[in-house]
C-alpha atoms as one frame of an Amber mdcrd trajectory, in Angstrom:
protein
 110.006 -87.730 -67.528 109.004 -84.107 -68.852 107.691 -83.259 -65.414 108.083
 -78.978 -65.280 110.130 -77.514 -62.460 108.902 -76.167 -59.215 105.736 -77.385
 -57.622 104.747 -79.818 -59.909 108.635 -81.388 -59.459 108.438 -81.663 -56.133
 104.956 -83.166 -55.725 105.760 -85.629 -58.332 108.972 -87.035 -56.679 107.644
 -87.509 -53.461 104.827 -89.236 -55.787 107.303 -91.546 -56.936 108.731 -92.517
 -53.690 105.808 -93.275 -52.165 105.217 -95.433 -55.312 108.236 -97.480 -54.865
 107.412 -97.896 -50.831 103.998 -99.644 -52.438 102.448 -96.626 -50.275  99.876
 -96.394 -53.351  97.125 -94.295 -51.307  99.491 -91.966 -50.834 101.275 -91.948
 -54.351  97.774 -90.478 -55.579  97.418 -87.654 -53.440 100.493 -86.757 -54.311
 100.003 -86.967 -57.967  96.768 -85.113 -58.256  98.535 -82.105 -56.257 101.184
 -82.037 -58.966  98.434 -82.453 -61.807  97.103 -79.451 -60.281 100.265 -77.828
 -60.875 100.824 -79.133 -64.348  97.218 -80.391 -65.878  98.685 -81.096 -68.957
 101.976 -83.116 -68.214 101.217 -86.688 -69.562 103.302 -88.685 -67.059 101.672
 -87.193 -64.096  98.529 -88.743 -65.241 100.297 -92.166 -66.464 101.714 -92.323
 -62.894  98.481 -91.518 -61.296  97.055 -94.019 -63.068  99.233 -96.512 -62.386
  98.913 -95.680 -58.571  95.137 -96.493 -58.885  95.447 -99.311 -60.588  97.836
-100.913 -58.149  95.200 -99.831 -55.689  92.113-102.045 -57.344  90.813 -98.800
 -58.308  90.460 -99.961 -61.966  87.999 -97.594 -63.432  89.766 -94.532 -62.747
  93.014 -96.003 -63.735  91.410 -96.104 -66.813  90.360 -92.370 -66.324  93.509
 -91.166 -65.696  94.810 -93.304 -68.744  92.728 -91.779 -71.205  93.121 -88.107
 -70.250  97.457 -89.107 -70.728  96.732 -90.810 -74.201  94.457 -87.526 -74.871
  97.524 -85.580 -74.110  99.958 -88.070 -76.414  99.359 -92.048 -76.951 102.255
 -94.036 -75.973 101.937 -97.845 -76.449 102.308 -98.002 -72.290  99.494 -96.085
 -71.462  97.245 -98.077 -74.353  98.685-101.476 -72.821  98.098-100.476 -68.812
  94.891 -99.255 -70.048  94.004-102.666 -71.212  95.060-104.051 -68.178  92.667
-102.021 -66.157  90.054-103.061 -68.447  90.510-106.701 -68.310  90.613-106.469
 -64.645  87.056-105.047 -64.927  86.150-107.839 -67.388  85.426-105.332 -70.208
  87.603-107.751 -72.558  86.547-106.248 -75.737  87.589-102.998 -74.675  90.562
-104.292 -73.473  91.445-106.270 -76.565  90.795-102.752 -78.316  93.240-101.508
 -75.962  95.766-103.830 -76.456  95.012-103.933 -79.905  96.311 -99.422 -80.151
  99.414-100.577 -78.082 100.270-103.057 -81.008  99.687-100.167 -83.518 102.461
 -98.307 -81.789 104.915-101.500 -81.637 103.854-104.519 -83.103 107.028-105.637
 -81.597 105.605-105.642 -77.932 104.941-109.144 -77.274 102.911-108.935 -73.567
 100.443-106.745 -75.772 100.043-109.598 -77.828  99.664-112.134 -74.955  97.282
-110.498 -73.049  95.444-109.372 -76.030  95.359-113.354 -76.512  94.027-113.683
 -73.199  90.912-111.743 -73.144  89.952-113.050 -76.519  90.424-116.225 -74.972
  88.122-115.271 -72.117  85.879-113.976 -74.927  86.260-116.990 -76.403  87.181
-115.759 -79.005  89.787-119.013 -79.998  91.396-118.722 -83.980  91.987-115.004
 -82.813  93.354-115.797 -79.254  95.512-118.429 -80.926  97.070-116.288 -83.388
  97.942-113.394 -80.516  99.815-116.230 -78.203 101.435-117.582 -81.635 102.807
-114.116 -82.139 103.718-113.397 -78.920 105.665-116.680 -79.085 107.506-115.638
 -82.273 108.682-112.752 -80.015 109.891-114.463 -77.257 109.645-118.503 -77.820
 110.677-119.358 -74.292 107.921-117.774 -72.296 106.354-120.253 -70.685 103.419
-118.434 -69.579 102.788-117.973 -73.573 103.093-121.410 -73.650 100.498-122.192
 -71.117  97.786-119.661 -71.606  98.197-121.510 -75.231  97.572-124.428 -73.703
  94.554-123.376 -72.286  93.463-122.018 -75.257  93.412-125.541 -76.941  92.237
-126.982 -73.362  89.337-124.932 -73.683  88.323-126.039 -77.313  88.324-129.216
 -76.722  91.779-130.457 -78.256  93.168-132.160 -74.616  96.237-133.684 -76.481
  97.473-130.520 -78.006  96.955-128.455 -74.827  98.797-131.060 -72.953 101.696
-130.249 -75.941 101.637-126.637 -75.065 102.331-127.331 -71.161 105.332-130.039
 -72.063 106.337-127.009 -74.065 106.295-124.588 -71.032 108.033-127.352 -68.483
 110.437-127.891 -70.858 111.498-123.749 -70.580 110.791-124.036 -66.452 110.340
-127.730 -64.844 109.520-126.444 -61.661 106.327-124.035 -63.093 103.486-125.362
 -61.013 100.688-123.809 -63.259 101.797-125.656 -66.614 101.940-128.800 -63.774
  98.750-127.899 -62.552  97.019-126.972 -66.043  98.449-130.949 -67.400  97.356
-132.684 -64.583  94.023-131.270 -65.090  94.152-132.300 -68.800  94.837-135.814
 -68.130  91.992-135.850 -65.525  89.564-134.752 -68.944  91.443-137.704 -70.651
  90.398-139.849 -67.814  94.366-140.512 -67.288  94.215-140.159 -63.436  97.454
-141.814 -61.944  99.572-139.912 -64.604  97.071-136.853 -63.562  97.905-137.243
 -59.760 101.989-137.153 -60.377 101.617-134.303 -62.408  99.570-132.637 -59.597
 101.734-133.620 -56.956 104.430-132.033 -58.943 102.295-128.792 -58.674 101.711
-128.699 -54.922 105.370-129.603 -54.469 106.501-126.129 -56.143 103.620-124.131
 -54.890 101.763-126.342 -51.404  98.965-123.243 -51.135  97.709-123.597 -54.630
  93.930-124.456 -54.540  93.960-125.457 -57.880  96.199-128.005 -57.891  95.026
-129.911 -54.854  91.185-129.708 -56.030  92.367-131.632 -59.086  94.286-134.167
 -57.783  91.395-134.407 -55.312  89.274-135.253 -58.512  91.798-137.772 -59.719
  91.798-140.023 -56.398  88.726-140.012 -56.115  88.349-141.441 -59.456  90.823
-143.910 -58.756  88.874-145.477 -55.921  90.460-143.489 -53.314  87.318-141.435
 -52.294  88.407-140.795 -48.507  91.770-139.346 -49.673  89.974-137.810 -52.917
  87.086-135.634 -50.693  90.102-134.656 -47.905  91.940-132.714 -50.963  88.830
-131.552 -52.325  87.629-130.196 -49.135  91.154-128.932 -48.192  91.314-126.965
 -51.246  87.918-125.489 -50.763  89.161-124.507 -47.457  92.079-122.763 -48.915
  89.731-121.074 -51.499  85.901-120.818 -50.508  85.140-119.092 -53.598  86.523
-121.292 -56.041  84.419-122.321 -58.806  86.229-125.345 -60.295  86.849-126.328
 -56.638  82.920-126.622 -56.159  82.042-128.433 -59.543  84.834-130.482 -59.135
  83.340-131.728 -55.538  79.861-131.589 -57.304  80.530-134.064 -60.236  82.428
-136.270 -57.538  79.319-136.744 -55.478  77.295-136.704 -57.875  79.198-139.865
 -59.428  78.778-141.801 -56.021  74.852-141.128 -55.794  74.701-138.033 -53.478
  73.265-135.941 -55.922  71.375-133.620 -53.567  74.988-132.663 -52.010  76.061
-132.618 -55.624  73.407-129.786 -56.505  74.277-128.154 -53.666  78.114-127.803
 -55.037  76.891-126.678 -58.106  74.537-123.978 -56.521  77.667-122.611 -54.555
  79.612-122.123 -57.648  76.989-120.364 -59.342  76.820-118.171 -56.679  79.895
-117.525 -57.010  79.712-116.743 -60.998  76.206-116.853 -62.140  77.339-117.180
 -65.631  80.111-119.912 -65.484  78.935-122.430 -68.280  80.457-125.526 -66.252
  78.762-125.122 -63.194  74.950-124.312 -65.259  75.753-127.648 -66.802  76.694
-129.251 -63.797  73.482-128.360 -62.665  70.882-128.826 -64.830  72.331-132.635
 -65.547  71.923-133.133 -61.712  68.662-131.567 -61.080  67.658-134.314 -64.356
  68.912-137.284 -62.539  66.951-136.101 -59.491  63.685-135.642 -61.379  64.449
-139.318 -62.956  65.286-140.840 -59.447  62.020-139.383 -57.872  59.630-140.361
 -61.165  61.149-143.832 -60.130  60.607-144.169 -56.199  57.086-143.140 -57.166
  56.587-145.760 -59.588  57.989-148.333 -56.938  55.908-147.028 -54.210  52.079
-147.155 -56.021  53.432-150.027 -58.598  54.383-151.922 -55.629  57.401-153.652
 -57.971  60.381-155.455 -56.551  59.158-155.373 -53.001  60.873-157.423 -50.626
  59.129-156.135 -46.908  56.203-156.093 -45.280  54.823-153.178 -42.749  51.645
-154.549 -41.287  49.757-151.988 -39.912  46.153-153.569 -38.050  45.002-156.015
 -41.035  46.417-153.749 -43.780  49.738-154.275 -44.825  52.078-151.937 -47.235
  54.481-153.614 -49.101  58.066-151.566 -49.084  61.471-152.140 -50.021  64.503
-152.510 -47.834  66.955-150.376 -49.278  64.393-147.770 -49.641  63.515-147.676
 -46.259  67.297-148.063 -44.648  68.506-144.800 -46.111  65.416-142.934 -45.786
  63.941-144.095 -42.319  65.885-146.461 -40.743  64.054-146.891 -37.361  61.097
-147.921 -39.417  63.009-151.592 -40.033  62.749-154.208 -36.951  66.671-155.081
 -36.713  65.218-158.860 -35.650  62.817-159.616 -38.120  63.405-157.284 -40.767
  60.685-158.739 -43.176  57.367-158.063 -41.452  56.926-154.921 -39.042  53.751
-154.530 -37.163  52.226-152.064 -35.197  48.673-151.773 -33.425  49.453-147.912
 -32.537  49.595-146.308 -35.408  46.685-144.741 -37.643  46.838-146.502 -41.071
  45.982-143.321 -43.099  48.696-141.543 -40.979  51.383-144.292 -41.952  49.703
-144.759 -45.538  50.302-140.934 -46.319  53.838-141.021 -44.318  55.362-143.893
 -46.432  54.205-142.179 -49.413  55.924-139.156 -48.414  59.500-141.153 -48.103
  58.896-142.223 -51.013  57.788-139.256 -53.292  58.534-136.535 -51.759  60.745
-133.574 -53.551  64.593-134.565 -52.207  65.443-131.540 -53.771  63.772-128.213
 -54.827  64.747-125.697 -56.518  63.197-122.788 -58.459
């Protein structure tokens, strides 16, 4: 470094070993007081904001960055700049960052990669391709590049050719539980479930904490006719995880495939509370809150069209006419366990009953605004 004697020196070691004992807190302190010594010494700010970045404080890691690129652009401080700025989900700004480190050295390939990732995230997908292609040109055995590729592809639509990019990356690493866990999840879209579940087991096996991996092999039992085993992952994974998105959708769509679309919704509503703008989970949504709207347009048509009834609640002289299965799920004590065709009762107010069966059968299951 080109750190001047004296003060500045002395404050900037002890800068750096606090640094390398992860004491990051302290690193800072220590930096600004040799900043104050030497305001215009690049590295003091590149180390400071390095220090806050490694703290979560992202914006003023990008505040120190920009006063050390003021002072003389290096492609590091452009590149840990865009890092900051990713972290902060300002991708284009990142991707701008990224973009100045490349200027510098279009030679350094994890500017290319991430630079692929945030117009990924952007999506952004001829450009992000192109970025993970060159990165790969660098360094053809990164399997990360290989993956993130994958994802790329995954998230375009093209299943097969993401599913190319992860046999790509296990071929460099068999034992990399993402590209295990990204496949698996790619053969769940292809509706390939047993080869999905060995891939995920694969996954859990390298890395048993991994949310991820366990909600989609959840999804893949599940699918297979194992529901009890299926909702157990799910739910574990959730557990692991409570604020993961693809964790709740993944439960969601699952319910929602075996009828329980009001717990379905529900899913859906905790993942976009989670991220209010996550496309999957507004889809998820909206096709739920549909099927509701058709299933309760269709219990109303039942109750006042009086169609396919096959019981009898006699009430005085006035009898409704109801349906079994109707009446089972939504008020069981309602059905006479010995007869179970004709209930009577000379207790009851028919008006009362007449508006309460209407209720169980029209009423809102679900609202929402």
């Amino acid at each position: 470094t080109n750190v001047p004697p004296g003060m500045a020196l002395s404050w900037f070691q002890r800068g750096q070993e606090a640094y390398n004992q992860k004491n990051y807190e302290e690193a800072v302190h220590f930096f600004e007081h040799a900043i104050a010594s030497s305001p215009n010494d690049v590295d003091l700010w590149a180390w400071k904001g390095i220090a806050l970045y490694k703290l979560g404080a992202f914006q003023k890691a990008v505040e120190s960055y920009d006063r050390a690129i003021k002072l003389f652009p290096t492609k590091a401080s452009w590149y840990t700049r865009g890092e900051a700025l990713r972290r902060l989900g300002k991708n284009q700004e990142a991707a701008d960052s990224y973009s100045e480190a490349l200027k510098l050295d279009p030679k350094y390939k994890i500017a290319w990669h991430n630079k692929g990732f945030v117009l990924c995230n952007m999506g952004l997908y001829d450009d992000s391709l192109k970025c993970f292609d060159k990165s790969l040109e660098l360094n053809p055995d990164d399997k990360i590049a290989w993956t993130n590729k994958g994802n790329v592809f995954y998230d375009l639509g093209l299943v097969e050719e993401a599913i190319k990019c992860y046999d790509k990356s296990l071929e460099i690493d068999d034992t990399y539980d993402t590209a295990w866990n990204n496949k698996g999840a790619a053969l769940n879209r292809l509706g390939k479930y047993e080869q999905a579940r060995e891939c995920l087991d694969k996954a859990i096996e390298y890395d048993p904490k991994d949310a991820n991996s366990r909600s989609h092999k959840g999804y893949a039992l599940c699918r297979m006719g194992f529901y009890e085993a299926g909702m157990r992952n799910l739910n574990e994974a959730l557990k692991m995880q409570p604020a993961y998105v693809t964790g709740w959708n993944n439960k969601g769509v699952i319910l929602l495939s075996v009828g329980q679309i009001r717990k379905g919704l529900k899913c859906f509503e905790r993942a976009l509370d989670i991220d209010p703008n996550n496309k999957q989970s507004l889809i998820n949504f909206q096709c739920a809150y549909e099927r509701f709207s058709v299933l309760s347009m269709d219990l109303e048509r039942l109750f006042v069209g009086e169609e396919f009834v096959d019981l009898t609640l006699k009430i005085g002289d006035e009898c409704f006419s109801l349906h079994k299965v109707i009446l089972s799920v939504r008020c069981p004590r309602l059905l006479d366990p010995e007869t179970i065709r004709v209930l009577s009762s000379e207790n009851i107010c028919r008006a009362v009953m007449g508006s309460f069966l209407k209720y169980l059968y029209t009423c809102l299951l679900y609202t929402s605004p």
